[in-house]
Coordinates of C-alpha atoms and ligand atoms in Angstrom, one line a residue:
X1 CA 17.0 -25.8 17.9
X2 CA 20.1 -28.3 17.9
X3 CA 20.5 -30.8 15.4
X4 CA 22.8 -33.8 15.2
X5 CA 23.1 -37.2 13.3
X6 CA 24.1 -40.2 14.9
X7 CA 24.3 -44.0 13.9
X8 CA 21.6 -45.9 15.3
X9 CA 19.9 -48.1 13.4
X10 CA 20.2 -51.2 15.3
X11 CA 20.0 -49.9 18.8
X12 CA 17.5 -47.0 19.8
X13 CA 19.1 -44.5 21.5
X14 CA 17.2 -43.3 25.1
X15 CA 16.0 -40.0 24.4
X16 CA 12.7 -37.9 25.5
X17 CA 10.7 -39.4 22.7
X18 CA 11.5 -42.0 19.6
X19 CA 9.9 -40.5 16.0
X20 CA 9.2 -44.1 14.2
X21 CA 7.3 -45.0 11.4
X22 CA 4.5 -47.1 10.6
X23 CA 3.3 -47.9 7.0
X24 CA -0.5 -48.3 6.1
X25 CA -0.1 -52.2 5.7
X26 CA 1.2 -52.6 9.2
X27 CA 4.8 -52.9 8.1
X28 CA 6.9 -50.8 10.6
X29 CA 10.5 -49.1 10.3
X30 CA 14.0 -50.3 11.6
X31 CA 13.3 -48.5 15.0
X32 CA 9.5 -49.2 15.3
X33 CA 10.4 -53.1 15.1
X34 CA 13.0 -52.7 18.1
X35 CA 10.7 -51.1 20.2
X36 CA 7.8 -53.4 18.9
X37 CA 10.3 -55.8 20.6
X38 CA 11.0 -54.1 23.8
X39 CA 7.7 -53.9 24.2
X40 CA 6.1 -57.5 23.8
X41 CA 4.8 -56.4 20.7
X42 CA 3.0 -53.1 21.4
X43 CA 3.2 -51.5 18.3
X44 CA 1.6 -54.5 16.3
X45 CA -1.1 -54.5 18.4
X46 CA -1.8 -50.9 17.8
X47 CA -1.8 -51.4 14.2
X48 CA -3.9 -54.7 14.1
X49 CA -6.3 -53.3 16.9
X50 CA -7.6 -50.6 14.4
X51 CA -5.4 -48.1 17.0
X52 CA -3.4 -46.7 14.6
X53 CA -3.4 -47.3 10.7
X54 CA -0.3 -45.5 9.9
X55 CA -2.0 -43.5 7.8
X56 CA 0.4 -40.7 6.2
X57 CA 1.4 -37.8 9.1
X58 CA -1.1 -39.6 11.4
X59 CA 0.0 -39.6 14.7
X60 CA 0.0 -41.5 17.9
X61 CA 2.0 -40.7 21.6
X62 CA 2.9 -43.2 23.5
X63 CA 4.3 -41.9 26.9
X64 CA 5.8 -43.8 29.0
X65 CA 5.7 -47.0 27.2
X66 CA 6.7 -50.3 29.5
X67 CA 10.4 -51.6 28.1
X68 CA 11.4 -49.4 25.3
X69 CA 15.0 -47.0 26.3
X70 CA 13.1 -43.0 25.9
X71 CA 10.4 -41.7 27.5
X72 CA 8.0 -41.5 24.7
X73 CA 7.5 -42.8 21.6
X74 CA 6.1 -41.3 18.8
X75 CA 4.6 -43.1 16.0
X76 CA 4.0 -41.4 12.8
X77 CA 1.9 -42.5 9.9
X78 CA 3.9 -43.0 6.6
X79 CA 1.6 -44.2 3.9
X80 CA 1.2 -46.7 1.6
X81 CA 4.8 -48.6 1.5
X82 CA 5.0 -49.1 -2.5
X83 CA 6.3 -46.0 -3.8
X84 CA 7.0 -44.0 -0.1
X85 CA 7.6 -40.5 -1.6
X86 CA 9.3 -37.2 -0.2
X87 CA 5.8 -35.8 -0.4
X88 CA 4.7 -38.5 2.5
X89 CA 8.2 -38.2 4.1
X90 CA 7.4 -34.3 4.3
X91 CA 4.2 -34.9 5.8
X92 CA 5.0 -37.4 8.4
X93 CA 8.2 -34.9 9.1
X94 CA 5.7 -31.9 9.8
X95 CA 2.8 -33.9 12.0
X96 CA 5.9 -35.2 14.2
X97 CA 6.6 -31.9 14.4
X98 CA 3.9 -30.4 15.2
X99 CA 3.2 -33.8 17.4
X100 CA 6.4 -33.7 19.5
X101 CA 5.6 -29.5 20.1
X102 CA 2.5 -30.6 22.3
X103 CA 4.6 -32.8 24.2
X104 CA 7.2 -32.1 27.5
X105 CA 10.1 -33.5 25.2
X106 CA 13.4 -31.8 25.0
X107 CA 15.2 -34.2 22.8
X108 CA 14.1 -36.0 20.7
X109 CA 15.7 -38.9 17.8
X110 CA 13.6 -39.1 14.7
X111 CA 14.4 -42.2 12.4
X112 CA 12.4 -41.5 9.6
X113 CA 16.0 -40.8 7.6
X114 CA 16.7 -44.0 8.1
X115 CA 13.6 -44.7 5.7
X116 CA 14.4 -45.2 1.7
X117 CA 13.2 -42.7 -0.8
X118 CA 13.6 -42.8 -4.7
X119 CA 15.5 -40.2 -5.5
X120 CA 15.9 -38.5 -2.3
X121 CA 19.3 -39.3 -0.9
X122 CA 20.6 -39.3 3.1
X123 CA 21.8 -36.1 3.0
X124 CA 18.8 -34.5 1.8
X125 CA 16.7 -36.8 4.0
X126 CA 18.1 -35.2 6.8
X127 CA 17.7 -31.6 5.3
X128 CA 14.4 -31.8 5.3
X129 CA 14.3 -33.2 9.4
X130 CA 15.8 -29.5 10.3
X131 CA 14.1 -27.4 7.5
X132 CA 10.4 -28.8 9.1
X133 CA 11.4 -28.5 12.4
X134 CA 12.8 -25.4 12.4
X135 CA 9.9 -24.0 9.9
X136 CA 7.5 -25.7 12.5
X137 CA 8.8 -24.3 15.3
X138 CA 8.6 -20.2 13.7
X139 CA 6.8 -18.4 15.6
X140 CA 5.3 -14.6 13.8
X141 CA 7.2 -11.5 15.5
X142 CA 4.5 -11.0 18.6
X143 CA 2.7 -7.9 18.8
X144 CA -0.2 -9.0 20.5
X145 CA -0.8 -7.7 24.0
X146 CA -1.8 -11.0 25.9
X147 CA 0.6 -13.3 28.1
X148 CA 3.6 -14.2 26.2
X149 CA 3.8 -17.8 24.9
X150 CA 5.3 -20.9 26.8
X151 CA 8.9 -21.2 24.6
X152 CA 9.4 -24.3 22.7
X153 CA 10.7 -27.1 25.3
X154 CA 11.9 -29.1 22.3
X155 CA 15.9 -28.2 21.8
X156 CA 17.5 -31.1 20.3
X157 CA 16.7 -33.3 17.1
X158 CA 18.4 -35.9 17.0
X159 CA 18.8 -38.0 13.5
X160 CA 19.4 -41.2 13.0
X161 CA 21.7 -43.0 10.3
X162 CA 22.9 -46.2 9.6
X163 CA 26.5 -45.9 9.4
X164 CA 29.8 -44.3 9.3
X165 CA 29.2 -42.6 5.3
X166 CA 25.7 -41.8 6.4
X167 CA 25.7 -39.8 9.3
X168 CA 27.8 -38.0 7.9
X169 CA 26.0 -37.2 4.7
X170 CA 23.1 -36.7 7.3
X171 CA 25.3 -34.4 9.6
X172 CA 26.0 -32.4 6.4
X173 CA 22.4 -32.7 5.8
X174 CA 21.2 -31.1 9.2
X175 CA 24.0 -27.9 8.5
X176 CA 22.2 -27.0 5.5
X177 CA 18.5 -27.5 6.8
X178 CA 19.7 -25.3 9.7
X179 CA 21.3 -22.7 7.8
X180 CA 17.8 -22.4 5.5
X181 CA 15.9 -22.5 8.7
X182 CA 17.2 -20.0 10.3
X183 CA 17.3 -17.5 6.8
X184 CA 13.7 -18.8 6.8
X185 CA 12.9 -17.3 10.0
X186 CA 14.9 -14.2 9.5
X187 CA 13.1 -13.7 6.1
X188 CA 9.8 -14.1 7.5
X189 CA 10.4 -11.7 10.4
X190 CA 11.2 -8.8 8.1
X191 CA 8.1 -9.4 5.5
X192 CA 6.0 -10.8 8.5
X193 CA 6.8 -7.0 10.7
X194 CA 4.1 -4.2 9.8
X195 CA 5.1 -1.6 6.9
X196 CA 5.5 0.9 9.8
X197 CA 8.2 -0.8 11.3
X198 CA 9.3 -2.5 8.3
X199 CA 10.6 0.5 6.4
X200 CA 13.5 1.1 3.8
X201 CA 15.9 2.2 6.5
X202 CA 14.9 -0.5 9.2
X203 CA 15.8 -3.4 6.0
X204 CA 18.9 -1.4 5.6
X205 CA 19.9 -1.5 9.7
X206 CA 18.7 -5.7 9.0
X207 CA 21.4 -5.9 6.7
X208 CA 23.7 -4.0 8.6
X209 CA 23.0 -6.3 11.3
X210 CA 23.5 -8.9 9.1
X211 CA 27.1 -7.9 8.4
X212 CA 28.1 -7.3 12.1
X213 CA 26.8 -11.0 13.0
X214 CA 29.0 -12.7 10.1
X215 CA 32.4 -11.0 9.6
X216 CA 32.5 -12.1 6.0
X217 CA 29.8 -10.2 4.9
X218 CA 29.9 -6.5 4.4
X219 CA 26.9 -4.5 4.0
X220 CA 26.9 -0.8 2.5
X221 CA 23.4 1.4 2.6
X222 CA 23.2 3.9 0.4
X223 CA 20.9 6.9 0.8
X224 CA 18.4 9.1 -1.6
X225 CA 21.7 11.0 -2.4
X226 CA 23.8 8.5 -3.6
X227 CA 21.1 6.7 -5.2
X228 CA 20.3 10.2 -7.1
X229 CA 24.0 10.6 -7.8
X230 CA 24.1 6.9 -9.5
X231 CA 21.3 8.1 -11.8
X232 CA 18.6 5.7 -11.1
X233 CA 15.9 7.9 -12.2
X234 CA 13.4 4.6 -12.1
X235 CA 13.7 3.3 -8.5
X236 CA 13.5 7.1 -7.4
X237 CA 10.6 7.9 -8.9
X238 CA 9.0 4.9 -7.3
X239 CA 10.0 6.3 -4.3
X240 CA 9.2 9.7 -4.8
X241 CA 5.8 9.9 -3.2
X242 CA 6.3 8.4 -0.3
X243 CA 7.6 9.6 2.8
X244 CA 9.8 7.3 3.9
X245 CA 13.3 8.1 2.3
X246 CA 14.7 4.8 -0.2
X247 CA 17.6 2.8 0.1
X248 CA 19.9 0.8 -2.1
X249 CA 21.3 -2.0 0.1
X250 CA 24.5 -3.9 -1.2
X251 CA 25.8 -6.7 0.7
X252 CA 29.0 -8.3 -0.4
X253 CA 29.8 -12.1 0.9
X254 CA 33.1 -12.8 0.4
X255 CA 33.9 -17.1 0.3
X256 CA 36.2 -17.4 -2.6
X257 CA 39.2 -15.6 -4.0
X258 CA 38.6 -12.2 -5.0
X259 CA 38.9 -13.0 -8.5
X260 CA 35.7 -15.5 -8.8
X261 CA 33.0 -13.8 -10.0
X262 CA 30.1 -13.2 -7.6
X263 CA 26.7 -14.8 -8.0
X264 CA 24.4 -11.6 -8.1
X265 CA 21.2 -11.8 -6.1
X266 CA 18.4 -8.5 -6.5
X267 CA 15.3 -8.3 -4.6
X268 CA 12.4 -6.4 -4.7
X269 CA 11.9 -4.3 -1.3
X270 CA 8.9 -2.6 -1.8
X271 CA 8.0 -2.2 2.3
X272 CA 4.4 -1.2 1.1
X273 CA 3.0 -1.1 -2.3
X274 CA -0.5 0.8 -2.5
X275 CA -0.1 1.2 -6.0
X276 CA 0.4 4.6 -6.0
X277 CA -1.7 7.0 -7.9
X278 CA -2.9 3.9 -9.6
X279 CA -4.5 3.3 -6.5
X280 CA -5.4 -0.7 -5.6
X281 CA -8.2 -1.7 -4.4
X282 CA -8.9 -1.7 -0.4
X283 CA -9.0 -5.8 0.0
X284 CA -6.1 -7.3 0.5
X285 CA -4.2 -3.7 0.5
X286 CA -2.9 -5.2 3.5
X287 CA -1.3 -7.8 2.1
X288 CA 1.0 -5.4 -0.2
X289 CA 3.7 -5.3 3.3
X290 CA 4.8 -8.4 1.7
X291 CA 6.0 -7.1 -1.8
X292 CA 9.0 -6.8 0.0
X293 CA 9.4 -10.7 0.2
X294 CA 11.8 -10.9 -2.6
X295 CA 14.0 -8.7 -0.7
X296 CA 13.9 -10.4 2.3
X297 CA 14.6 -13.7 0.7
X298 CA 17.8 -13.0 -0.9
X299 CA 19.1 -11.3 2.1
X300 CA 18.4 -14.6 3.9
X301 CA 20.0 -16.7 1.0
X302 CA 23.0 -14.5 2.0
X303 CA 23.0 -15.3 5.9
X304 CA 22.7 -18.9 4.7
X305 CA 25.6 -18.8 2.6
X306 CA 27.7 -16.9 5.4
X307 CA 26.7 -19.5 7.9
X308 CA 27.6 -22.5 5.6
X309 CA 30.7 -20.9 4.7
X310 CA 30.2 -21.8 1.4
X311 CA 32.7 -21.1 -1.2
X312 CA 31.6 -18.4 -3.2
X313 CA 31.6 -15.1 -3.7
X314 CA 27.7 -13.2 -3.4
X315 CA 26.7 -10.0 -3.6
X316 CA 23.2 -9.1 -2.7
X317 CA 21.6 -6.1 -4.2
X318 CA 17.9 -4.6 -2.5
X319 CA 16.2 -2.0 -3.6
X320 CA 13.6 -0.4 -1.3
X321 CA 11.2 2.0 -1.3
X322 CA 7.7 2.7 -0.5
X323 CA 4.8 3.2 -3.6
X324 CA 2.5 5.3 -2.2
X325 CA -0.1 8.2 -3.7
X326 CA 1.1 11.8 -3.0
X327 CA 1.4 15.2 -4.2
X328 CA 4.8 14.1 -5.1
X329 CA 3.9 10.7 -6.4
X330 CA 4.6 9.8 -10.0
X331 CA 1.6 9.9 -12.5
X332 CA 0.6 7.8 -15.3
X333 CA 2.6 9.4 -18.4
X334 CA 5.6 10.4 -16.4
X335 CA 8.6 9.6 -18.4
X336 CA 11.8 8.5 -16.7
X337 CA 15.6 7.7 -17.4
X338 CA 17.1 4.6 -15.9
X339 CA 20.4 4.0 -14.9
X340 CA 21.1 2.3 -18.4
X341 CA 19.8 5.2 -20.1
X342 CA 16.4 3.6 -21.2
X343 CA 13.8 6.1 -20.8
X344 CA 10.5 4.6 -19.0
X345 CA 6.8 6.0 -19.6
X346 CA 5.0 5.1 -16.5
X347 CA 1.5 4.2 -17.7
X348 CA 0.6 2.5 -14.5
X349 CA 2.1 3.3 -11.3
X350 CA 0.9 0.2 -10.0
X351 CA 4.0 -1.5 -11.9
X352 CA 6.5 -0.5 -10.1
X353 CA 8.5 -3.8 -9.2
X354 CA 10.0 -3.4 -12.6
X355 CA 10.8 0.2 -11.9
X356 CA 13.2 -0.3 -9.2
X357 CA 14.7 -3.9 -10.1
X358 CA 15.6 -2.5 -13.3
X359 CA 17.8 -0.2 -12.1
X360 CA 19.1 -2.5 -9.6
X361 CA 19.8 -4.8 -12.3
X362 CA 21.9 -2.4 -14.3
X363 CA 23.7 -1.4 -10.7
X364 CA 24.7 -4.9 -10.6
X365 CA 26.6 -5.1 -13.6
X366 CA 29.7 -3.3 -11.7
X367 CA 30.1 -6.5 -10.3
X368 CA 30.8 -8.7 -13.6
X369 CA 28.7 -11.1 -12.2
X370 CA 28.8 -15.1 -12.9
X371 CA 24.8 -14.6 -12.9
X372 CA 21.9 -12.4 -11.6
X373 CA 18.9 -13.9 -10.6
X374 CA 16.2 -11.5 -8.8
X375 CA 14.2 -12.0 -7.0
X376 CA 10.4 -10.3 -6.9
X377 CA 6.7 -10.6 -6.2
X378 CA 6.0 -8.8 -9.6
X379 CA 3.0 -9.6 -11.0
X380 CA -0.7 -10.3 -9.9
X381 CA -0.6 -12.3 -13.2
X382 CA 1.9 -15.1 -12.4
X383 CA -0.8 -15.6 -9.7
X384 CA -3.4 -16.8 -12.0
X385 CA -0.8 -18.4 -14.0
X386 CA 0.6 -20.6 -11.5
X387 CA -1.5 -20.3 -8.3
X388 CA 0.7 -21.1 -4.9
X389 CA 2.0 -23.8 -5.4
X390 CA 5.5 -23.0 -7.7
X391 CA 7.5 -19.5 -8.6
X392 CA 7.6 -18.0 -12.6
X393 CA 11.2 -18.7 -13.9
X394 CA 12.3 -16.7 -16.9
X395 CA 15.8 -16.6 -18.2
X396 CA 18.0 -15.4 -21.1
X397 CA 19.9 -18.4 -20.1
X398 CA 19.3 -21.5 -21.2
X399 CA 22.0 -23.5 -18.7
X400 CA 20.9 -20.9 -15.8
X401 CA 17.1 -21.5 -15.5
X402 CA 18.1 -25.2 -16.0
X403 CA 20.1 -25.1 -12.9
X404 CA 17.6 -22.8 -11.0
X405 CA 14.8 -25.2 -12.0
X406 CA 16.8 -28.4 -10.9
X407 CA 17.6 -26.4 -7.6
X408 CA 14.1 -26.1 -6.7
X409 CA 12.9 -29.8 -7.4
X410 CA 15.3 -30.8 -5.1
X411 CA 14.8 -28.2 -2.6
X412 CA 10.4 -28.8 -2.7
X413 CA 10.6 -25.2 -4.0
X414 CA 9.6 -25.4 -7.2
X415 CA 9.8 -23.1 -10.1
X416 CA 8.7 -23.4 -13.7
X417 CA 9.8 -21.9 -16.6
X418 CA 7.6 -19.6 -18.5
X419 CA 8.4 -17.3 -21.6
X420 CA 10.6 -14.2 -22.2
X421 CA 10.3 -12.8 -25.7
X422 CA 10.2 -10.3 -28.3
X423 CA 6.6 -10.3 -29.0
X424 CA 6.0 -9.7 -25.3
X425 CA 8.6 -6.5 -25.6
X426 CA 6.8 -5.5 -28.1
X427 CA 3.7 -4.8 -26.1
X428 CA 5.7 -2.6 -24.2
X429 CA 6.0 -0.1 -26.8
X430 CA 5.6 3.4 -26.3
X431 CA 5.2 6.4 -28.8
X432 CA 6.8 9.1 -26.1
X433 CA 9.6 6.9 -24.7
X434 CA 11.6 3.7 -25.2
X435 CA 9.8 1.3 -23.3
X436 CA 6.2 1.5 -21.7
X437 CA 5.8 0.1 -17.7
X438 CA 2.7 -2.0 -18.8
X439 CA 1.7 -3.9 -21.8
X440 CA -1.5 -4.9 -20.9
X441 CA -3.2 -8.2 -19.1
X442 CA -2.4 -10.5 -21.5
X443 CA 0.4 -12.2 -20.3
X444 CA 1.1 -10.0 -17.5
X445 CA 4.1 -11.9 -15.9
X446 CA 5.7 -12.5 -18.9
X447 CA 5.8 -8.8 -20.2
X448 CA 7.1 -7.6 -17.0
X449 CA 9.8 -10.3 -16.9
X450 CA 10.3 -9.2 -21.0
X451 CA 10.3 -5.6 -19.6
X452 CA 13.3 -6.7 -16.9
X453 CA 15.3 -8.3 -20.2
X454 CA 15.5 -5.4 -21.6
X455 CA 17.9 -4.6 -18.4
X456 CA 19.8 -7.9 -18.3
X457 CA 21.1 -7.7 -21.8
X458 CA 24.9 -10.1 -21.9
X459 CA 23.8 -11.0 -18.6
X460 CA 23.1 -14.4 -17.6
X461 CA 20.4 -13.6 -16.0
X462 CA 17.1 -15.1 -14.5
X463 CA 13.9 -13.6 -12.7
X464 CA 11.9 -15.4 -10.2
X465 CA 8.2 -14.1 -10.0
X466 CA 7.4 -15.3 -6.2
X467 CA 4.2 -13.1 -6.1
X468 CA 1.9 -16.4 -5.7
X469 CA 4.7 -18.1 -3.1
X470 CA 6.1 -15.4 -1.2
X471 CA 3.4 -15.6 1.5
X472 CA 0.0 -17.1 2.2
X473 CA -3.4 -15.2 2.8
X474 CA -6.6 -16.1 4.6
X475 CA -6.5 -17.5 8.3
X476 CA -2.5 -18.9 7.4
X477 CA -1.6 -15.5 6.3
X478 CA 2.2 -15.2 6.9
X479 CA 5.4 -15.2 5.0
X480 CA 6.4 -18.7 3.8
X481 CA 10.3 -17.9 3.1
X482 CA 10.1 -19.2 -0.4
X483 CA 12.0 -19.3 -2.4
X484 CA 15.0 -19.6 0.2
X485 CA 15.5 -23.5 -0.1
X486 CA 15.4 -22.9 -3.7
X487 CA 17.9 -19.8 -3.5
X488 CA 20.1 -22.2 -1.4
X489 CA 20.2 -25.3 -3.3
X490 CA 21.6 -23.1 -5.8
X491 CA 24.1 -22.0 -4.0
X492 CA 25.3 -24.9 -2.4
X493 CA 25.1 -26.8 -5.5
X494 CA 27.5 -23.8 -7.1
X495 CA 29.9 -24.0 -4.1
X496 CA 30.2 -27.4 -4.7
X497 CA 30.4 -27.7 -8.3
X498 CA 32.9 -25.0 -9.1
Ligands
LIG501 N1 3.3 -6.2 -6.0 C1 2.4 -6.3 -7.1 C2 2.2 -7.7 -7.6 C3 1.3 -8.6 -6.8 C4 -0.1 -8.4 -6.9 C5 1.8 -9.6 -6.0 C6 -0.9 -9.3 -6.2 C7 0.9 -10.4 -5.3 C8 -0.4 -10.3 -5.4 C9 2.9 -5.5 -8.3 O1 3.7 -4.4 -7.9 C10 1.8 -5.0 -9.1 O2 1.0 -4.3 -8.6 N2 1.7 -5.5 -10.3 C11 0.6 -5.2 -11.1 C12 1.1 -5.0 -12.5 C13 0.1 -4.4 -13.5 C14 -0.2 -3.0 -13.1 C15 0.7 -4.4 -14.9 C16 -0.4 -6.4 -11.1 O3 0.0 -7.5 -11.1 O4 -1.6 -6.1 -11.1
LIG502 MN1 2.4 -2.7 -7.7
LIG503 ZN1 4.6 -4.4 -6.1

């Protein structure tokens, strides 16, 4: 999908449908009173008649309609006029969407940017036109045996500003909405693809992929051998009773001089997580082919940045592996070293995120990174702390999870802060090693992020627990993406700011 900004405001460009808004008390946009004009009043009619009430993402085609310059019009539901929010603005985005996708358009001008928002400015106004349009338009990797789907006829969104300073804040808009768009859909291919396709090695050909398509990336994949021969005794015996063999992928953007210290992003790949000898239980099971989500995501926060160009340095750091029950498998009481020397009992093998990110963490110091932030679906427990709806933040870092939290309110990716702390490290304590896996239910996300802290020591460092946001179950169940427009907010807002 193409997206451009142009200025019309006054006019009303001809295109293959108009997106205009009307509010609940009849009152209509800029570009739904021109056409209300060019068509003797059509619109106000509608809205009077009881035809449409411009209730928020209702929607209403008008094909063909006798006067006005496109093809269709589109009118779109947009609330209650006192206090218009992004949260009606992001619905009335999505049923155009959705709306326009059921109709023979192939361009299109939405003018809903043109529409005021507290706090929401042009630029991310227009974001939000190509991050639900393109989100809208993802279609799940097809393995299904029927006829093939009909592609999208819709190719161009076109978005309207008012003038000169605008469309270009919109245009600017539109590059980042793109870029997450596309990471978004790249990010839910990989976690959306079955576990048996979706291995260690086919996230590690991904990323290679990754580095072929944008020359300022470069992508290194490192084997069982040289993941032994670094001494990460934890992710490998995650690893160890599976199968399929691990891999440690390192990608390396390169956007500023080689001297600026990288921003450090680790994800979780776990391609299947059955818990291991710690067996889960059989609902849901399924679900565990997304507990690589967190992996996915920061690769996609990477392709991002490389298609921005932003001006930064990255390094992306995955660790993945299978968990899996075997003769080989790890058993509750195994003891491990880590790469920083910290000795792990493994009381639950079920609690193996930690296992491999901490190693991943330690692998990232060689980097003398500006700050790590990883990236994991961790713990059942942030879950039922936070439900779906927003990501656990924890941070040594006061100034870091400010910026991460800020980056996600702006981004509709929200994240909220939750506790690291002694008194959680000290239910990690073990009489046979230096730290236990597990430290029992109570406060289950915040022991594993404490666990993790342990790790990320002179680090500014945060930990994003996406377990609740990373996908959806039920009749949606998919990958969502999150927390990419969070991840990039970030980073844009880094680029810009340094
Ligand atoms: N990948 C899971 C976390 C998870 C569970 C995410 C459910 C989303 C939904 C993780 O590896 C895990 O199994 N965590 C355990 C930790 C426990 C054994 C301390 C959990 O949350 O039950
Ligand atoms: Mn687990
Ligand atoms: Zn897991």
């Amino acid at each position: 999908m193409e997206f451009k900004a142009i200025i019309d405001a006054k006019t009303h460009a001809p295109s293959d449908c108009a997106v205009v808004g009307v509010y609940e008390n009849g009152d209509l946009d800029a570009a739904a009173r021109n056409i209300d004009a060019q068509t003797g009043g059509l619109i106000r009619q509608l809205h009077a008649g009881g035809d449409f009430a411009g209730k928020t993402g209702d929607t209403l085609l008008l094909p063909r309609p006798a006067g006005a310059a496109s093809a269709r019009v589109l009118l779109v539901g947009l609330g209650p006029r006192a206090g218009f929010d992004r949260k009606q603005y992001r619905k009335a985005l999505l049923s155009s969407a959705q709306a326009l996708a059921k109709t023979g358009a192939a361009d299109s001008v939405v003018y809903l940017a043109l529409e005021g928002i507290a706090g929401v400015e042009v630029q991310y106004r227009a974001r939000m036109v190509a991050e639900i349009f393109s989100a809208q338009g993802y279609k799940i990797p097809d393995l299904k045996s029927g006829a093939k789907p009909k592609p999208a006829k819709l190719s161009s969104v076109s978005v309207a500003a008012e003038n000169a300073r605008t469309v270009k804040a919109a245009a600017n808009g539109l590059k980042i909405g793109a870029a997450i768009g596309s990471a978004m859909a790249m990010s839910r291919d990989l976690a959306n693809l079955p576990p048996n396709i979706c291995t260690p090695t086919y996230i590690g050909q991904r990323a290679e992929s990754l580095a072929k398509e944008w020359p300022r990336i470069k992508t290194t994949v490192i084997d069982k051998n040289g993941i032994k021969a670094l001494k990460m005794g934890a992710f490998l015996a995650v690893a160890q009773g599976s199968a399929q063999p691990p891999r440690l992928i390192v990608c390396e953007y390169h956007g500023a001089k080689k001297t600026s210290a990288p921003i450090c992003l680790v994800g979780k790949g776990i391609t299947f997580d059955s818990g291991g000898i710690s067996l889960k239980e059989p609902p849901a099971m399924d679900e565990m082919k997304f507990d690589m989500s967190g992996a996915a995501t920061v690769l996609g926060a990477m392709r991002a940045a490389a298609e921005l160009a932003l001006p930064i340095n990255l390094v992306v750091i995955i660790a993945a592996c299978e968990n899996m029950p075997s003769g080989g498998a790890i058993k509750p009481s195994d003891i491990v070293t880590s790469m920083s020397g910290q000795t792990v009992e493994i009381l639950n093998t079920d609690a193996e995120g930690r296992l491999v990110l901490c190693d991943a963490i330690t692998y990232g110091r060689r980097f003398k990174p500006a700050a790590v932030i990883d990236v994991a679906t961790l713990t059942g427990a942030c879950v039922v702390a936070l439900g779906h709806h927003l990501s656990g933040l924890m941070s040594n870092d006061e100034a870091l999870a400010a910026e991460i939290a800020a980056a996600g309110i702006r981004a509709d990716d929200r994240a909220w802060r939750m506790p690291i702390a002694d008194e959680y490290v000290d239910q990690l304590k073990s009489n046979f090693a230096d730290l236990a896996n597990v430290g029992g239910r109570e406060g289950g996300a915040c022991t594993a992020a404490s666990f993790l802290s342990k790790f990320a020591a002179k680090l500014a460092w945060a930990h994003l627990d996406v377990a609740g946001t990373a996908w959806l179950g039920g009749s949606q169940k998919g990958s969502t993406g999150r927390p990419i427009p969070l991840l990039v907010d970030f980073l844009v807002n880094r680029a810009r700011s340094r």
